[in-house]
PDB file of C-alpha atoms in Angstrom:
ATOM      1  CA  VAL A 631     -15.485  47.427  49.800  1.00 95.00           C
ATOM      2  CA  THR A 632     -12.727  48.779  51.101  1.00 94.00           C
ATOM      3  CA  GLY A 633     -12.733  52.223  49.975  1.00 94.00           C
ATOM      4  CA  GLY A 634     -15.879  51.846  48.610  1.00 95.00           C
ATOM      5  CA  ARG A 635     -16.427  55.626  48.811  1.00 95.00           C
ATOM      6  CA  SER A 636     -14.412  57.277  45.966  1.00 94.00           C
ATOM      7  CA  GLY A 637     -13.009  55.378  42.849  1.00 93.00           C
ATOM      8  CA  ILE A 638     -12.221  51.921  41.991  1.00 94.00           C
ATOM      9  CA  GLY A 639     -14.361  50.903  45.548  1.00 95.00           C
ATOM     10  CA  ARG A 640     -17.073  53.325  44.455  1.00 96.00           C
ATOM     11  CA  ALA A 641     -17.730  51.689  40.775  1.00 97.00           C
ATOM     12  CA  CYS A 642     -16.868  48.162  42.130  1.00 97.00           C
ATOM     13  CA  VAL A 643     -19.799  48.969  44.965  1.00 97.00           C
ATOM     14  CA  GLU A 644     -22.027  50.880  41.960  1.00 97.00           C
ATOM     15  CA  LEU A 645     -21.492  47.255  40.011  1.00 97.00           C
ATOM     16  CA  LEU A 646     -22.346  44.337  43.013  1.00 97.00           C
ATOM     17  CA  GLU A 647     -25.672  46.825  44.336  1.00 97.00           C
ATOM     18  CA  ALA A 648     -26.750  47.246  40.302  1.00 97.00           C
ATOM     19  CA  SER A 649     -26.123  43.203  40.401  1.00 97.00           C
ATOM     20  CA  GLY A 650     -28.750  42.799  43.756  1.00 96.00           C
ATOM     21  CA  ALA A 651     -26.086  41.615  45.791  1.00 94.00           C
ATOM     22  CA  THR A 652     -25.815  43.092  49.872  1.00 92.00           C
ATOM     23  CA  VAL A 653     -22.771  45.138  49.628  1.00 93.00           C
ATOM     24  CA  HIS A 654     -21.001  46.683  52.402  1.00 91.00           C
ATOM     25  CA  VAL A 655     -18.418  49.063  52.763  1.00 93.00           C
ATOM     26  CA  ILE A 656     -15.720  50.362  54.458  1.00 92.00           C
ATOM     27  CA  ASP A 657     -14.321  53.967  54.036  1.00 94.00           C
ATOM     28  CA  MET A 658     -12.780  56.867  56.541  1.00 92.00           C
ATOM     29  CA  GLN A 659     -15.271  58.569  54.243  1.00 91.00           C
ATOM     30  CA  GLY A 660     -19.825  58.501  55.171  1.00 86.00           C
ATOM     31  CA  ALA A 661     -21.244  58.242  58.562  1.00 85.00           C
ATOM     32  CA  ASP A 662     -19.470  55.523  59.641  1.00 86.00           C
ATOM     33  CA  PRO A 663     -16.094  55.886  59.504  1.00 92.00           C
ATOM     34  CA  ILE A 664     -14.015  52.708  60.161  1.00 92.00           C
ATOM     35  CA  SER A 665     -10.185  52.852  58.684  1.00 93.00           C
ATOM     36  CA  VAL A 666      -8.632  49.241  57.318  1.00 93.00           C
ATOM     37  CA  THR A 667      -6.098  50.178  60.143  1.00 94.00           C
ATOM     38  CA  ASP A 668      -8.724  49.556  62.655  1.00 92.00           C
ATOM     39  CA  LYS A 669      -7.830  45.885  63.453  1.00 88.00           C
ATOM     40  CA  PRO A 670     -10.987  45.915  66.979  1.00 87.00           C
ATOM     41  CA  ALA A 671     -13.147  47.653  64.306  1.00 88.00           C
ATOM     42  CA  LEU A 672     -12.752  45.309  61.496  1.00 85.00           C
ATOM     43  CA  GLU A 673     -12.971  42.145  64.044  1.00 81.00           C
ATOM     44  CA  ALA A 674     -16.379  43.913  65.095  1.00 82.00           C
ATOM     45  CA  LEU A 675     -17.794  44.698  61.813  1.00 82.00           C
ATOM     46  CA  ALA A 676     -17.151  41.065  60.646  1.00 79.00           C
ATOM     47  CA  ALA A 677     -18.830  39.852  63.349  1.00 75.00           C
ATOM     48  CA  LYS A 678     -22.115  42.399  61.941  1.00 77.00           C
ATOM     49  CA  VAL A 679     -21.973  41.970  58.385  1.00 80.00           C
ATOM     50  CA  GLY A 680     -23.672  38.375  58.202  1.00 72.00           C
ATOM     51  CA  PRO A 681     -23.233  34.200  58.160  1.00 78.00           C
ATOM     52  CA  THR A 682     -21.624  34.488  54.773  1.00 83.00           C
ATOM     53  CA  VAL A 683     -19.382  36.362  52.968  1.00 87.00           C
ATOM     54  CA  ASP A 684     -18.925  35.916  49.043  1.00 89.00           C
ATOM     55  CA  VAL A 685     -16.122  38.384  48.279  1.00 92.00           C
ATOM     56  CA  LEU A 686     -13.952  41.115  50.062  1.00 92.00           C
ATOM     57  CA  ILE A 687     -13.147  43.872  48.114  1.00 95.00           C
ATOM     58  CA  ASN A 688      -9.799  45.857  49.364  1.00 95.00           C
ATOM     59  CA  ALA A 689      -9.446  48.730  47.082  1.00 94.00           C
ATOM     60  CA  ALA A 690      -8.440  50.943  49.918  1.00 93.00           C
ATOM     61  CA  GLY A 691      -5.539  53.360  49.719  1.00 89.00           C
ATOM     62  CA  ILE A 692      -3.957  56.390  49.908  1.00 85.00           C
ATOM     63  CA  LEU A 693      -1.469  58.394  48.504  1.00 75.00           C
ATOM     64  CA  PRO A 694      -1.024  62.138  50.124  1.00 63.00           C
ATOM     65  CA  PRO A 695      -2.076  64.374  46.791  1.00 57.00           C
ATOM     66  CA  ASN A 696      -1.036  66.893  44.994  1.00 57.00           C
ATOM     67  CA  THR A 697       2.748  65.318  45.633  1.00 62.00           C
ATOM     68  CA  THR A 698       5.160  62.675  44.370  1.00 64.00           C
ATOM     69  CA  ILE A 699       5.886  59.513  46.376  1.00 61.00           C
ATOM     70  CA  ASP A 700       9.168  60.733  47.505  1.00 67.00           C
ATOM     71  CA  GLY A 701       8.609  64.817  47.712  1.00 73.00           C
ATOM     72  CA  ILE A 702       5.872  63.419  50.698  1.00 73.00           C
ATOM     73  CA  THR A 703       6.787  63.579  55.087  1.00 81.00           C
ATOM     74  CA  VAL A 704       8.016  60.612  56.887  1.00 82.00           C
ATOM     75  CA  GLU A 705       4.161  60.900  58.767  1.00 86.00           C
ATOM     76  CA  ASP A 706       2.884  60.855  55.028  1.00 83.00           C
ATOM     77  CA  ALA A 707       4.573  57.843  53.819  1.00 82.00           C
ATOM     78  CA  ARG A 708       3.801  56.142  58.001  1.00 87.00           C
ATOM     79  CA  ARG A 709       0.545  56.967  56.966  1.00 88.00           C
ATOM     80  CA  SER A 710       0.368  55.738  53.612  1.00 86.00           C
ATOM     81  CA  TYR A 711       2.470  52.535  54.406  1.00 89.00           C
ATOM     82  CA  GLU A 712       0.037  51.485  57.553  1.00 93.00           C
ATOM     83  CA  VAL A 713      -3.612  51.864  54.855  1.00 93.00           C
ATOM     84  CA  ASN A 714      -1.877  50.120  52.489  1.00 92.00           C
ATOM     85  CA  VAL A 715      -0.073  47.159  53.462  1.00 94.00           C
ATOM     86  CA  ILE A 716      -1.278  46.935  57.283  1.00 95.00           C
ATOM     87  CA  GLY A 717      -4.532  48.039  56.239  1.00 94.00           C
ATOM     88  CA  THR A 718      -4.364  45.453  53.861  1.00 94.00           C
ATOM     89  CA  LEU A 719      -2.229  42.892  56.469  1.00 94.00           C
ATOM     90  CA  ASN A 720      -5.652  43.382  58.355  1.00 93.00           C
ATOM     91  CA  LEU A 721      -8.100  42.426  56.224  1.00 92.00           C
ATOM     92  CA  LEU A 722      -5.942  39.436  55.004  1.00 91.00           C
ATOM     93  CA  ALA A 723      -5.834  38.219  58.523  1.00 89.00           C
ATOM     94  CA  ALA A 724      -9.649  38.174  58.809  1.00 86.00           C
ATOM     95  CA  ALA A 725     -10.580  37.078  55.760  1.00 86.00           C
ATOM     96  CA  GLY A 726      -8.299  34.113  57.047  1.00 84.00           C
ATOM     97  CA  ALA A 727      -8.732  33.598  60.558  1.00 82.00           C
ATOM     98  CA  SER A 728     -10.741  30.824  61.947  1.00 80.00           C
ATOM     99  CA  GLY A 729     -14.232  30.405  61.350  1.00 79.00           C
ATOM    100  CA  SER A 730     -14.301  33.117  58.793  1.00 82.00           C
ATOM    101  CA  SER A 731     -17.188  33.415  56.410  1.00 83.00           C
ATOM    102  CA  VAL A 732     -15.180  35.113  53.577  1.00 87.00           C
ATOM    103  CA  ARG A 733     -15.347  32.470  50.178  1.00 87.00           C
ATOM    104  CA  GLN A 734     -12.634  34.523  48.493  1.00 91.00           C
ATOM    105  CA  VAL A 735     -10.497  37.882  48.967  1.00 92.00           C
ATOM    106  CA  VAL A 736      -9.841  40.667  45.868  1.00 94.00           C
ATOM    107  CA  VAL A 737      -7.608  43.047  46.233  1.00 93.00           C
ATOM    108  CA  LYS A 738      -6.279  45.914  44.056  1.00 91.00           C
ATOM    109  CA  SER A 739      -3.248  46.369  43.172  1.00 87.00           C
ATOM    110  CA  SER A 740      -1.608  48.705  40.000  1.00 83.00           C
ATOM    111  CA  THR A 741       0.820  48.125  37.092  1.00 79.00           C
ATOM    112  CA  HIS A 742       3.652  49.808  39.230  1.00 79.00           C
ATOM    113  CA  VAL A 743       4.334  46.534  40.397  1.00 82.00           C
ATOM    114  CA  TYR A 744       6.051  45.251  36.881  1.00 81.00           C
ATOM    115  CA  GLY A 745       8.094  48.865  36.900  1.00 77.00           C
ATOM    116  CA  ALA A 746       8.294  50.995  34.071  1.00 72.00           C
ATOM    117  CA  GLY A 747      11.642  49.857  31.940  1.00 74.00           C
ATOM    118  CA  ALA A 748      12.099  50.946  28.289  1.00 77.00           C
ATOM    119  CA  GLY A 749      12.041  48.377  26.961  1.00 78.00           C
ATOM    120  CA  ASP A 750       9.167  46.703  28.721  1.00 80.00           C
ATOM    121  CA  PRO A 751       6.213  45.457  26.950  1.00 80.00           C
ATOM    122  CA  ALA A 752       3.093  47.632  26.051  1.00 80.00           C
ATOM    123  CA  TYR A 753       0.570  45.175  28.447  1.00 83.00           C
ATOM    124  CA  PHE A 754       1.976  42.854  31.509  1.00 82.00           C
ATOM    125  CA  ARG A 755       0.544  39.006  32.671  1.00 83.00           C
ATOM    126  CA  GLU A 756       0.134  38.057  36.316  1.00 80.00           C
ATOM    127  CA  THR A 757       3.275  36.295  35.681  1.00 85.00           C
ATOM    128  CA  ASP A 758       5.610  38.697  34.413  1.00 82.00           C
ATOM    129  CA  THR A 759       7.938  39.787  36.493  1.00 82.00           C
ATOM    130  CA  ARG A 760       9.687  43.145  37.132  1.00 84.00           C
ATOM    131  CA  THR A 761      12.280  43.816  34.461  1.00 83.00           C
ATOM    132  CA  SER A 762      13.347  47.107  36.798  1.00 83.00           C
ATOM    133  CA  PRO A 763      15.058  47.584  40.181  1.00 83.00           C
ATOM    134  CA  VAL A 764      12.265  49.599  42.389  1.00 82.00           C
ATOM    135  CA  ALA A 765      12.238  53.351  42.233  1.00 77.00           C
ATOM    136  CA  THR A 766       9.212  54.336  44.747  1.00 77.00           C
ATOM    137  CA  ARG A 767       7.439  53.477  48.193  1.00 78.00           C
ATOM    138  CA  LEU A 768       4.632  53.196  45.771  1.00 80.00           C
ATOM    139  CA  GLU A 769       6.210  50.083  44.343  1.00 83.00           C
ATOM    140  CA  ARG A 770       7.226  49.197  47.354  1.00 86.00           C
ATOM    141  CA  SER A 771       4.335  49.194  49.176  1.00 88.00           C
ATOM    142  CA  LEU A 772       1.972  47.753  46.200  1.00 88.00           C
ATOM    143  CA  LEU A 773       5.039  44.961  45.878  1.00 90.00           C
ATOM    144  CA  GLU A 774       4.563  44.313  49.558  1.00 93.00           C
ATOM    145  CA  VAL A 775       1.063  43.853  48.858  1.00 93.00           C
ATOM    146  CA  GLU A 776       1.635  41.001  46.389  1.00 91.00           C
ATOM    147  CA  SER A 777       3.470  39.179  48.602  1.00 92.00           C
ATOM    148  CA  LEU A 778       0.707  39.478  51.394  1.00 93.00           C
ATOM    149  CA  VAL A 779      -2.221  38.289  48.700  1.00 92.00           C
ATOM    150  CA  ARG A 780       1.048  35.544  47.708  1.00 89.00           C
ATOM    151  CA  ASP A 781       1.570  33.791  51.806  1.00 90.00           C
ATOM    152  CA  PHE A 782      -2.285  34.113  52.759  1.00 86.00           C
ATOM    153  CA  ALA A 783      -3.693  32.476  48.965  1.00 77.00           C
TER     154      ALA A 783
END
């Protein structure tokens, strides 16, 4: 589980452990920090994990604290893109590589991919499309991640 030390990732870890699953956490917090942007470290971990990974859950993601997405610095925007988009690309590439033992991939996303227009429904289905143009960097990066997932599916 990437991002497994906080938020949705941590909740996934707790549920999986409670069900008796063996769980490996990829996170920048903790005793053995690993970034999803560090492809060699991910490859080394994959070799160490074992012959079969039933599911890879990608819950890693960052957004600089205490600011709007449009108010962040170029450096913070770059780091956010590297973790959220390039990190997802690294994980999908590793999961889809020849000889990979990953059976399933789950990627955390957000309703931000659908936008938030005044005429939008209260609930979205995965088949729904945006009704408004992309308004923030966050929406843009989430749409790119969704596209990567479709390309690797």
